[in-house]
Short mmCIF file of C-alpha atoms in Angstrom, two decimals:
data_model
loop_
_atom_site.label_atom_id
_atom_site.label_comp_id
_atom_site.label_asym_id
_atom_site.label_seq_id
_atom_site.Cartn_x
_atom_site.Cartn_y
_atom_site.Cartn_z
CA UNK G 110 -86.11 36.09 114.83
CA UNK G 111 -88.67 36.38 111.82
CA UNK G 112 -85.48 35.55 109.66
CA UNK G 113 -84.53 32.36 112.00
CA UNK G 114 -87.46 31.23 111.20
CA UNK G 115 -87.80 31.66 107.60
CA UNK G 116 -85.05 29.89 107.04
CA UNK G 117 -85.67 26.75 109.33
CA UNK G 118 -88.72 26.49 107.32
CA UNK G 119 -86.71 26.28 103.66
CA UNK G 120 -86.42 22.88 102.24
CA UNK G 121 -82.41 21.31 103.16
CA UNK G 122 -80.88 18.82 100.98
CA UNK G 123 -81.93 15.89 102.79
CA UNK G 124 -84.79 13.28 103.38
CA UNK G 125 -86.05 12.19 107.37
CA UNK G 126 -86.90 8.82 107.80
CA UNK G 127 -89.05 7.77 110.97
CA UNK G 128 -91.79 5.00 112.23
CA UNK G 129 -94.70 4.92 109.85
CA UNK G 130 -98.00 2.90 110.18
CA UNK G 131 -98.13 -0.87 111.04
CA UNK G 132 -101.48 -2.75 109.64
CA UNK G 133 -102.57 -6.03 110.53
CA UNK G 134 -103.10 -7.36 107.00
CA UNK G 135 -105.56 -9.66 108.53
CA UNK G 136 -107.65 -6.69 109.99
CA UNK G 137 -110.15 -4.48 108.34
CA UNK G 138 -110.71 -1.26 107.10
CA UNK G 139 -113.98 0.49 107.55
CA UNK G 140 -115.63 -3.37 107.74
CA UNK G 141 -113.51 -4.10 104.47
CA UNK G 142 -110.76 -6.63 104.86
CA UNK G 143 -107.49 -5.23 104.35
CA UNK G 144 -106.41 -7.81 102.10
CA UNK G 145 -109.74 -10.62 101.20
CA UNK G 146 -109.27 -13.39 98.86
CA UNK G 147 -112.42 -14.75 97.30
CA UNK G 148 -113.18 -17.80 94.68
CA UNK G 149 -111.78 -20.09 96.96
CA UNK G 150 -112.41 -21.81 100.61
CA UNK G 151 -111.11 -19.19 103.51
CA UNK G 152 -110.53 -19.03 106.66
CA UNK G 153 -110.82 -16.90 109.88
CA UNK G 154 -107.76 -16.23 111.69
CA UNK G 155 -106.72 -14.89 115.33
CA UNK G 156 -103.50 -14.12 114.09
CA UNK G 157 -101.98 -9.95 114.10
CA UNK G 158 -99.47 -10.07 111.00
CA UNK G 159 -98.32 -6.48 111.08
CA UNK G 160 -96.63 -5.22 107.92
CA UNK G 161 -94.30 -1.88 108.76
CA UNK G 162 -93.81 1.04 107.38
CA UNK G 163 -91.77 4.21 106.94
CA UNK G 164 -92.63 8.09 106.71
CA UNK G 165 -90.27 10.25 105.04
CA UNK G 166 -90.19 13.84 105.33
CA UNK G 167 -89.26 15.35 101.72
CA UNK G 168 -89.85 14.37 98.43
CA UNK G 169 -87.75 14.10 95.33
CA UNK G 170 -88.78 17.91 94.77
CA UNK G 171 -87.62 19.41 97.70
CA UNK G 172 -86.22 17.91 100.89
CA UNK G 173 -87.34 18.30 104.67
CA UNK G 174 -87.63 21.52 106.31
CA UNK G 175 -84.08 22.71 107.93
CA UNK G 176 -85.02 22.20 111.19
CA UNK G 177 -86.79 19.56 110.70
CA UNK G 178 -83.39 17.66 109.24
CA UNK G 179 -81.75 19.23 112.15
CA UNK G 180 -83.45 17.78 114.59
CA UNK G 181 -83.07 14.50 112.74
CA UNK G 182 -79.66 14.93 113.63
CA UNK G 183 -79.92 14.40 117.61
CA UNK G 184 -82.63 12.16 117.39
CA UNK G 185 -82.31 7.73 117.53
CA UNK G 186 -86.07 7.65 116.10
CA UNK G 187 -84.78 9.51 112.94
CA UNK G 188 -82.82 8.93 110.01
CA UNK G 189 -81.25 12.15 107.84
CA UNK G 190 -80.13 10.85 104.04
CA UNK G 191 -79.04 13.09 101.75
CA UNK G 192 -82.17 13.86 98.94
CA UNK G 193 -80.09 12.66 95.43
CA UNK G 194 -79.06 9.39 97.31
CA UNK G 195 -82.69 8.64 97.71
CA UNK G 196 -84.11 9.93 94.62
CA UNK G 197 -81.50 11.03 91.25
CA UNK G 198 -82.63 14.44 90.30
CA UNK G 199 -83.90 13.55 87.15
CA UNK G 200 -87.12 12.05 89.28
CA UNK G 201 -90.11 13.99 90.17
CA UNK G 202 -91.77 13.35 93.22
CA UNK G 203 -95.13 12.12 91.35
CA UNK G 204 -92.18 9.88 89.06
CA UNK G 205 -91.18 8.15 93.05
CA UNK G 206 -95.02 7.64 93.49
CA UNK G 207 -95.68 5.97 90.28
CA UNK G 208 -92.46 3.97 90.27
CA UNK G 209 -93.74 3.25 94.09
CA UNK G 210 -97.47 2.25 92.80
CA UNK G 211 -95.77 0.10 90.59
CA UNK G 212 -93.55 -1.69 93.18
CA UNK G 213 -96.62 -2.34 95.62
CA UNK G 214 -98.93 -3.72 93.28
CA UNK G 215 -95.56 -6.46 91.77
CA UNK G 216 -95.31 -7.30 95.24
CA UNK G 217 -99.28 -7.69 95.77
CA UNK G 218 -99.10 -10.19 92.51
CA UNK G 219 -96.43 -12.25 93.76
CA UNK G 220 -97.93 -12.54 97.08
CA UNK G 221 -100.90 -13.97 95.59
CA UNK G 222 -99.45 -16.18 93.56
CA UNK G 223 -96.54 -17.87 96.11
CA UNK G 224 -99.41 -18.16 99.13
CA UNK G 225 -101.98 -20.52 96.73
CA UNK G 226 -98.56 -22.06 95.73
CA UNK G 227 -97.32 -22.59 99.52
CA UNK G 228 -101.32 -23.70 100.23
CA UNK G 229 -100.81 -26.45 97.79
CA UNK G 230 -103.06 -25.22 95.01
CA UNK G 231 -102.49 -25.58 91.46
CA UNK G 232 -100.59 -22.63 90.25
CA UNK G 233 -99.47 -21.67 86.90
CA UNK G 234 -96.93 -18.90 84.23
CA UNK G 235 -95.34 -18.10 81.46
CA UNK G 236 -91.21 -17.92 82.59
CA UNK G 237 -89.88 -16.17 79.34
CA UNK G 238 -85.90 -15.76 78.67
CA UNK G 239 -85.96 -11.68 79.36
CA UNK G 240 -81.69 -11.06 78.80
CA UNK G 241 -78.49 -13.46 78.43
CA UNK G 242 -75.33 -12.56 79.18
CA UNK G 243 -72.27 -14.28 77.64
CA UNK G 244 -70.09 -14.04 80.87
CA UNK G 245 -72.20 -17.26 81.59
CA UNK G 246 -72.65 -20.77 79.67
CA UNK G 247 -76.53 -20.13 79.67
CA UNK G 248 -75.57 -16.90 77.52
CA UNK G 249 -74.24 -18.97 74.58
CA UNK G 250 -76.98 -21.12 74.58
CA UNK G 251 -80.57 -18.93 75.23
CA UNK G 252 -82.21 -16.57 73.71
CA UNK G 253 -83.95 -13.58 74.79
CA UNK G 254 -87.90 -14.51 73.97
CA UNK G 255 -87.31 -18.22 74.81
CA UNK G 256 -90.37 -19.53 76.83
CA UNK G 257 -89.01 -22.16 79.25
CA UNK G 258 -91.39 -25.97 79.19
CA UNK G 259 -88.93 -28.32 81.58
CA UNK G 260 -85.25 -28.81 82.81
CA UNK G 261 -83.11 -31.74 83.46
CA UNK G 262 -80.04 -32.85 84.33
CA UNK G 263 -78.36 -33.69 81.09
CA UNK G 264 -77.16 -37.04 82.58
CA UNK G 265 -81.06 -37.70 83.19
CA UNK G 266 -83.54 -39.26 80.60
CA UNK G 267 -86.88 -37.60 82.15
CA UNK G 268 -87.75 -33.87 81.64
CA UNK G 269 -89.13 -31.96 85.38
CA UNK G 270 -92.14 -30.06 83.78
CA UNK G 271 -92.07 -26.25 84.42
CA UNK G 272 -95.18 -24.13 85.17
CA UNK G 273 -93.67 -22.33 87.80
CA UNK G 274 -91.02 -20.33 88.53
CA UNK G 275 -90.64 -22.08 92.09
CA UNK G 276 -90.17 -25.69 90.02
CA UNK G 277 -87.39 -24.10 88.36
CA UNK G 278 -85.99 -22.89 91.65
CA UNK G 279 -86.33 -25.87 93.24
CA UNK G 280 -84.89 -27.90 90.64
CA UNK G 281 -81.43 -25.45 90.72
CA UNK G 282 -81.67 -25.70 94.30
CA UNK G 283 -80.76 -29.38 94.23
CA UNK G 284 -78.64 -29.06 91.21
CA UNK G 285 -75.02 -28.49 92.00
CA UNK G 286 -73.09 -25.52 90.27
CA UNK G 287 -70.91 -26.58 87.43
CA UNK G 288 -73.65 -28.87 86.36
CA UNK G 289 -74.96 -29.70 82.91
CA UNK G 290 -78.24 -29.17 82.58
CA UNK G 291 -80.81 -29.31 79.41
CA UNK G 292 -83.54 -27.03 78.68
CA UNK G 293 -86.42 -27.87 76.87
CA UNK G 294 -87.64 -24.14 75.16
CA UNK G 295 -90.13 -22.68 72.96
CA UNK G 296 -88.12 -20.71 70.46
CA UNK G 297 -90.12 -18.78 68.31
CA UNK G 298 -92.74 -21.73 67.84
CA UNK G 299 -90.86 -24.65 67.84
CA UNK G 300 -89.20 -26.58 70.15
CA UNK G 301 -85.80 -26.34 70.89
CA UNK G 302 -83.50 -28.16 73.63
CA UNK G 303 -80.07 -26.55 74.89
CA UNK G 304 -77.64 -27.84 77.05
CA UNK G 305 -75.15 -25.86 79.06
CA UNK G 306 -73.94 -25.84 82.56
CA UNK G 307 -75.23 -24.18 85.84
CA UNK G 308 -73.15 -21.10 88.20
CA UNK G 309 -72.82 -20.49 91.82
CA UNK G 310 -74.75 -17.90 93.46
CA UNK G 311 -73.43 -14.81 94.72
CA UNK G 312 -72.87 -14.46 98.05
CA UNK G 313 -75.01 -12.14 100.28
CA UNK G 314 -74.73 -9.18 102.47
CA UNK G 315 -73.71 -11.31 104.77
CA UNK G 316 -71.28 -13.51 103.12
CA UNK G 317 -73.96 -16.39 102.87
CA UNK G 318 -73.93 -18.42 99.73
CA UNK G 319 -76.78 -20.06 99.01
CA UNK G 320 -77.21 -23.47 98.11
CA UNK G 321 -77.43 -24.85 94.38
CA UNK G 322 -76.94 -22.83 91.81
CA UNK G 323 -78.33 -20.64 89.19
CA UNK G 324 -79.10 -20.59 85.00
CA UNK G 325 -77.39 -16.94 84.94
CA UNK G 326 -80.37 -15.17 82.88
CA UNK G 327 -82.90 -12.32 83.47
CA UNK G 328 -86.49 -14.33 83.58
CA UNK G 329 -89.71 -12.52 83.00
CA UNK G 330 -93.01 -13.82 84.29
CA UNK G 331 -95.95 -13.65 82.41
CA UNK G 332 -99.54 -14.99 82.04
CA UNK G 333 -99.93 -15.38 86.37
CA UNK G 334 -102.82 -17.90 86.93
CA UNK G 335 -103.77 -18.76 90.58
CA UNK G 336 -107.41 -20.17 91.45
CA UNK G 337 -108.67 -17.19 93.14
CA UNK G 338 -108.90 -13.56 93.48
CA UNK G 339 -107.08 -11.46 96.18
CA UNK G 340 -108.12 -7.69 97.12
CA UNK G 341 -106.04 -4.69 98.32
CA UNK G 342 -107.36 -2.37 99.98
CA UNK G 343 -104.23 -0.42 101.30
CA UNK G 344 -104.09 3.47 100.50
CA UNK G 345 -101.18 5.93 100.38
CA UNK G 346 -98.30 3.06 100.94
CA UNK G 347 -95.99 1.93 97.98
CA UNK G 348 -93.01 -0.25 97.17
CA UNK G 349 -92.32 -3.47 97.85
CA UNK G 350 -91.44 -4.44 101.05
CA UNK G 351 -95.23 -5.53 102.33
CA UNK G 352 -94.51 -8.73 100.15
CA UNK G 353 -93.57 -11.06 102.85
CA UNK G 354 -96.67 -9.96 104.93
CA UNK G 355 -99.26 -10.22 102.36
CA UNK G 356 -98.01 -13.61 101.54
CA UNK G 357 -98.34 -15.17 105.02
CA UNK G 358 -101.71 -13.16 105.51
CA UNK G 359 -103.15 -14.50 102.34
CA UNK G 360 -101.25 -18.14 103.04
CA UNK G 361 -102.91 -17.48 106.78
CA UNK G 362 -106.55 -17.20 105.32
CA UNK G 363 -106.36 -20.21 102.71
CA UNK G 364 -105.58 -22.69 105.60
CA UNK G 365 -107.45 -24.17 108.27
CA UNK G 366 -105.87 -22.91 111.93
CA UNK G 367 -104.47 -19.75 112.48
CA UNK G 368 -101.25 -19.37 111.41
CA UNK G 369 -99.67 -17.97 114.89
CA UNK G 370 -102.53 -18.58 117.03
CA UNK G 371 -103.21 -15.23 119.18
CA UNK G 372 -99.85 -14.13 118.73
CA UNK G 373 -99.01 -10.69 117.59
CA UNK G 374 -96.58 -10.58 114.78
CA UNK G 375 -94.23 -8.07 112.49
CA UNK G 376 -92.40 -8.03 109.63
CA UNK G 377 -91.00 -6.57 106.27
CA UNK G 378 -89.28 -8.07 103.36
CA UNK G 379 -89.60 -8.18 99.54
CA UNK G 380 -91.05 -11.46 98.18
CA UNK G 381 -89.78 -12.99 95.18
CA UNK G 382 -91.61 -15.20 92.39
CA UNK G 383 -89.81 -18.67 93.92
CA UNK G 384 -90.89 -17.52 97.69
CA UNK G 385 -87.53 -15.79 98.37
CA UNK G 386 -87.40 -13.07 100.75
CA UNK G 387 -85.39 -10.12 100.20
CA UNK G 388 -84.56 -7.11 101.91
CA UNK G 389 -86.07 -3.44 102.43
CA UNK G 390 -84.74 -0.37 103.22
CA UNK G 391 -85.65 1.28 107.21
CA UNK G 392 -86.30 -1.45 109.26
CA UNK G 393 -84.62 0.37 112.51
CA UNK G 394 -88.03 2.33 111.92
CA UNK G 395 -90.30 -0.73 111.23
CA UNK G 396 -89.31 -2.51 114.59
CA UNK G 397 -90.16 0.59 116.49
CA UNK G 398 -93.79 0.95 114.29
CA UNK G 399 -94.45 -3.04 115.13
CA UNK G 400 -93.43 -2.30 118.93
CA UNK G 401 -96.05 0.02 118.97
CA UNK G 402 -98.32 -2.06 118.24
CA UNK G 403 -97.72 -4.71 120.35
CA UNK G 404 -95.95 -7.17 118.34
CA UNK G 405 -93.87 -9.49 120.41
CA UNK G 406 -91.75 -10.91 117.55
CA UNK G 407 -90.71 -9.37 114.33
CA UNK G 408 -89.64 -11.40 110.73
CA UNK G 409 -86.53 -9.63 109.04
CA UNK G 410 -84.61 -10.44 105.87
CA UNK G 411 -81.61 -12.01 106.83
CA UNK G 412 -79.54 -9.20 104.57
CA UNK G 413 -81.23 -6.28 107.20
CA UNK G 414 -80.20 -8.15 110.40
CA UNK G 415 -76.62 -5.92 110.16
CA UNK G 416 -79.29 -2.84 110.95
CA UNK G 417 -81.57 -4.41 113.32
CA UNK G 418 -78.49 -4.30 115.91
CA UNK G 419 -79.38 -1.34 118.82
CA UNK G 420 -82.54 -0.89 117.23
CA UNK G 421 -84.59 -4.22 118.51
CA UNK G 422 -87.28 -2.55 121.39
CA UNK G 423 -87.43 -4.03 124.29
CA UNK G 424 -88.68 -7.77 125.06
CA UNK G 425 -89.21 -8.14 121.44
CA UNK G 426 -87.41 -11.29 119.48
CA UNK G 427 -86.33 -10.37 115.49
CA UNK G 428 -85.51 -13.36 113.49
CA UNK G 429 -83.72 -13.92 110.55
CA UNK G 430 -85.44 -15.62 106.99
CA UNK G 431 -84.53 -15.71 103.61
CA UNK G 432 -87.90 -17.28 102.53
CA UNK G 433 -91.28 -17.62 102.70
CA UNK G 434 -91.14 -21.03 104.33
CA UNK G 435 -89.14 -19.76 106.77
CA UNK G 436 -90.93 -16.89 107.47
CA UNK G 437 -94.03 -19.62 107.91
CA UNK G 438 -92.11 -21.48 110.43
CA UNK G 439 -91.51 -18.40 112.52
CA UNK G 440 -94.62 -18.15 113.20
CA UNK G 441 -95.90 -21.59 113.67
CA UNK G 442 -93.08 -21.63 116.04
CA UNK G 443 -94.15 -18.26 118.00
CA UNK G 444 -98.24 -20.47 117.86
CA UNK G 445 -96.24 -23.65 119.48
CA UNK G 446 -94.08 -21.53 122.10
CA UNK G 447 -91.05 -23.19 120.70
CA UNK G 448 -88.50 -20.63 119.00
CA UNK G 449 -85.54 -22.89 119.94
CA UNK G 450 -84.78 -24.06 116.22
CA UNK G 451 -85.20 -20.25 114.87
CA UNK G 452 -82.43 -17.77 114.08
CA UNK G 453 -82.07 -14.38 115.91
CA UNK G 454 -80.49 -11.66 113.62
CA UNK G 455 -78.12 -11.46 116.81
CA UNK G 456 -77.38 -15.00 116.36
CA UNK G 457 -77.31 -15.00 112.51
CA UNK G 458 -74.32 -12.33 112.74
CA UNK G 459 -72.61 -13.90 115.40
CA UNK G 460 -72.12 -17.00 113.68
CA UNK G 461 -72.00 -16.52 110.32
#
């Protein structure tokens, strides 16, 4: 018996995954906001906008106990993945918590920044050429180090200023692929314009192809400057996937009415520097952590909605966004007590 268990208590190969912690970023913590943005006019809000978690069991040093995993095994609540899928063995754990760190506070950034921009103030950054490839026409023509000033359609006379990356997004949103475009650069001092034409996006995990198109390059943003200052105060939680979340909650505070009136509300999802959402790992875990809390509807990244399936609790809607505005008019629509224009991940995958 002593040996049994001895050896249910040695570390097995493999990571569990269950329901961690939901926060109301609009709550506080010990009489400190959870997230409080200063410098600026705010506002009070009624709204619950629950980011979810997830709790693993295991670290990239050694994996969960044997019977811990075991259990895992017969269990809905609980995931088992094997430990190198989830971390490469040259990782330490305190290498995942760094990396982690690193993730959270990105995402915290680019929250900040794409809630003033959604709240119409004046936003600004530096969007740098970070890596060409020649396998597209933008490749031929840019140069890593090139800081982008304005875009246009080469068959136009009038540059569209850039000081965003969400102009340049916007502007490729309504730009058809295959189209010749000219860039107006800053190429090591001097000004520079190149013309080349745009690509299609990829499609998504769902076969979805966005629409517009894309330059093809890696851009880095640098030199973030947003009118005032947000605070964090969020302890032992890393990586990304709060980014949706702290975006509306911040969005939430810099306007007027509460976003989603009394309603209690859920969600998870990266966010990206031109408001995109994108998606997270766990979220069978996250609906049951929201449920718990008594969120009636929950926001997913369209590209998670596959997983969602068998997993939504009971009397609870999950719908599908691929950005931040939609993620806004979720919950204006949950406020109004009209959902009828919204898309369930059910009906997202049924029709796609």
């Amino acid at each position: 018996m002593l040996l049994l268990l001895i050896a249910s208590a040695v570390p097995s190969g493999y990571v569990v995954e269950g329901t961690g912690p939901a926060l109301d970023v609009n709550s506080k913590v010990e009489g400190q906001p959870l997230v409080s943005v200063s410098d600026v006019q705010t506002y009070p809000s009624d709204t619950k906008l629950f980011m979810t978690t997830v709790s693993a069991y295991g670290n990239a040093d050694a994996g969960a106990p044997v019977a811990q995993a075991v259990t895992a095994l017969f269990r809905k609540d609980l995931q088992i993945l094997p430990l190198r899928v989830m971390f490469p063995d040259n990782l330490s754990s305190e290498d995942v918590k760094k990396q982690n760190q690193m993730a959270m506070t990105s995402s915290q950034d680019t929250a900040a920044l794409v809630a003033f921009e959604m709240a119409g103030y004046p936003v600004s950054m530096t969007l740098k050429v970070a890596g060409v490839s020649k396998d597209f026409p933008s490749g031929k023509k840019l140069q890593p180090g090139d800081v982008i000033k304005a875009i246009k359609l080469s068959s136009e006379n009038d540059y569209h200023s850039i000081s965003s990356f969400k102009q340049l997004a916007s502007f490729l949103d309504a730009t058809k692929p295959n189209t010749e475009v000219t860039m107006r650069l800053e190429r090591n001092g001097k000004q520079v314009d190149e013309s080349f034409t745009t690509v299609a996006h990829q499609k998504d995990a769902n076969g979805w192809v966005a629409p517009g198109s894309i330059l093809g390059v890696l851009i880095d943003v640098q030199d973030v400057k947003i009118p005032g200052k947000v605070k964090y105060i969020v302890e032992g939680i890393g990586g990304p996937s709060a980014g949706m979340m702290f975006t509306l909650g911040i969005y939430d505070q810099l306007t007027k009415e509460s976003l989603g009136g009394k309603a209690a509300i859920a969600g998870t999802g990266t966010i990206a520097w031109n408001g995109n959402v994108g998606p997270i790992g766990g979220i069978e875990h996250k609906l049951q952590g929201a449920a718990e809390h008594g969120a009636t509807d929950f926001i997913a990244p369209a590209e998670n909605c596959r997983e969602t399936i068998g997993y939504e609790p009971q009397g609870m809607n999950v719908w599908a966004v691929r950005t931040i505005d939609e993620a806004r008019t979720v919950v204006e629509s949950v406020k109004s007590g009209d959902t009828s224009k919204l898309t369930s991940c059910r009906d997202l995958l049924e029709h796609k």
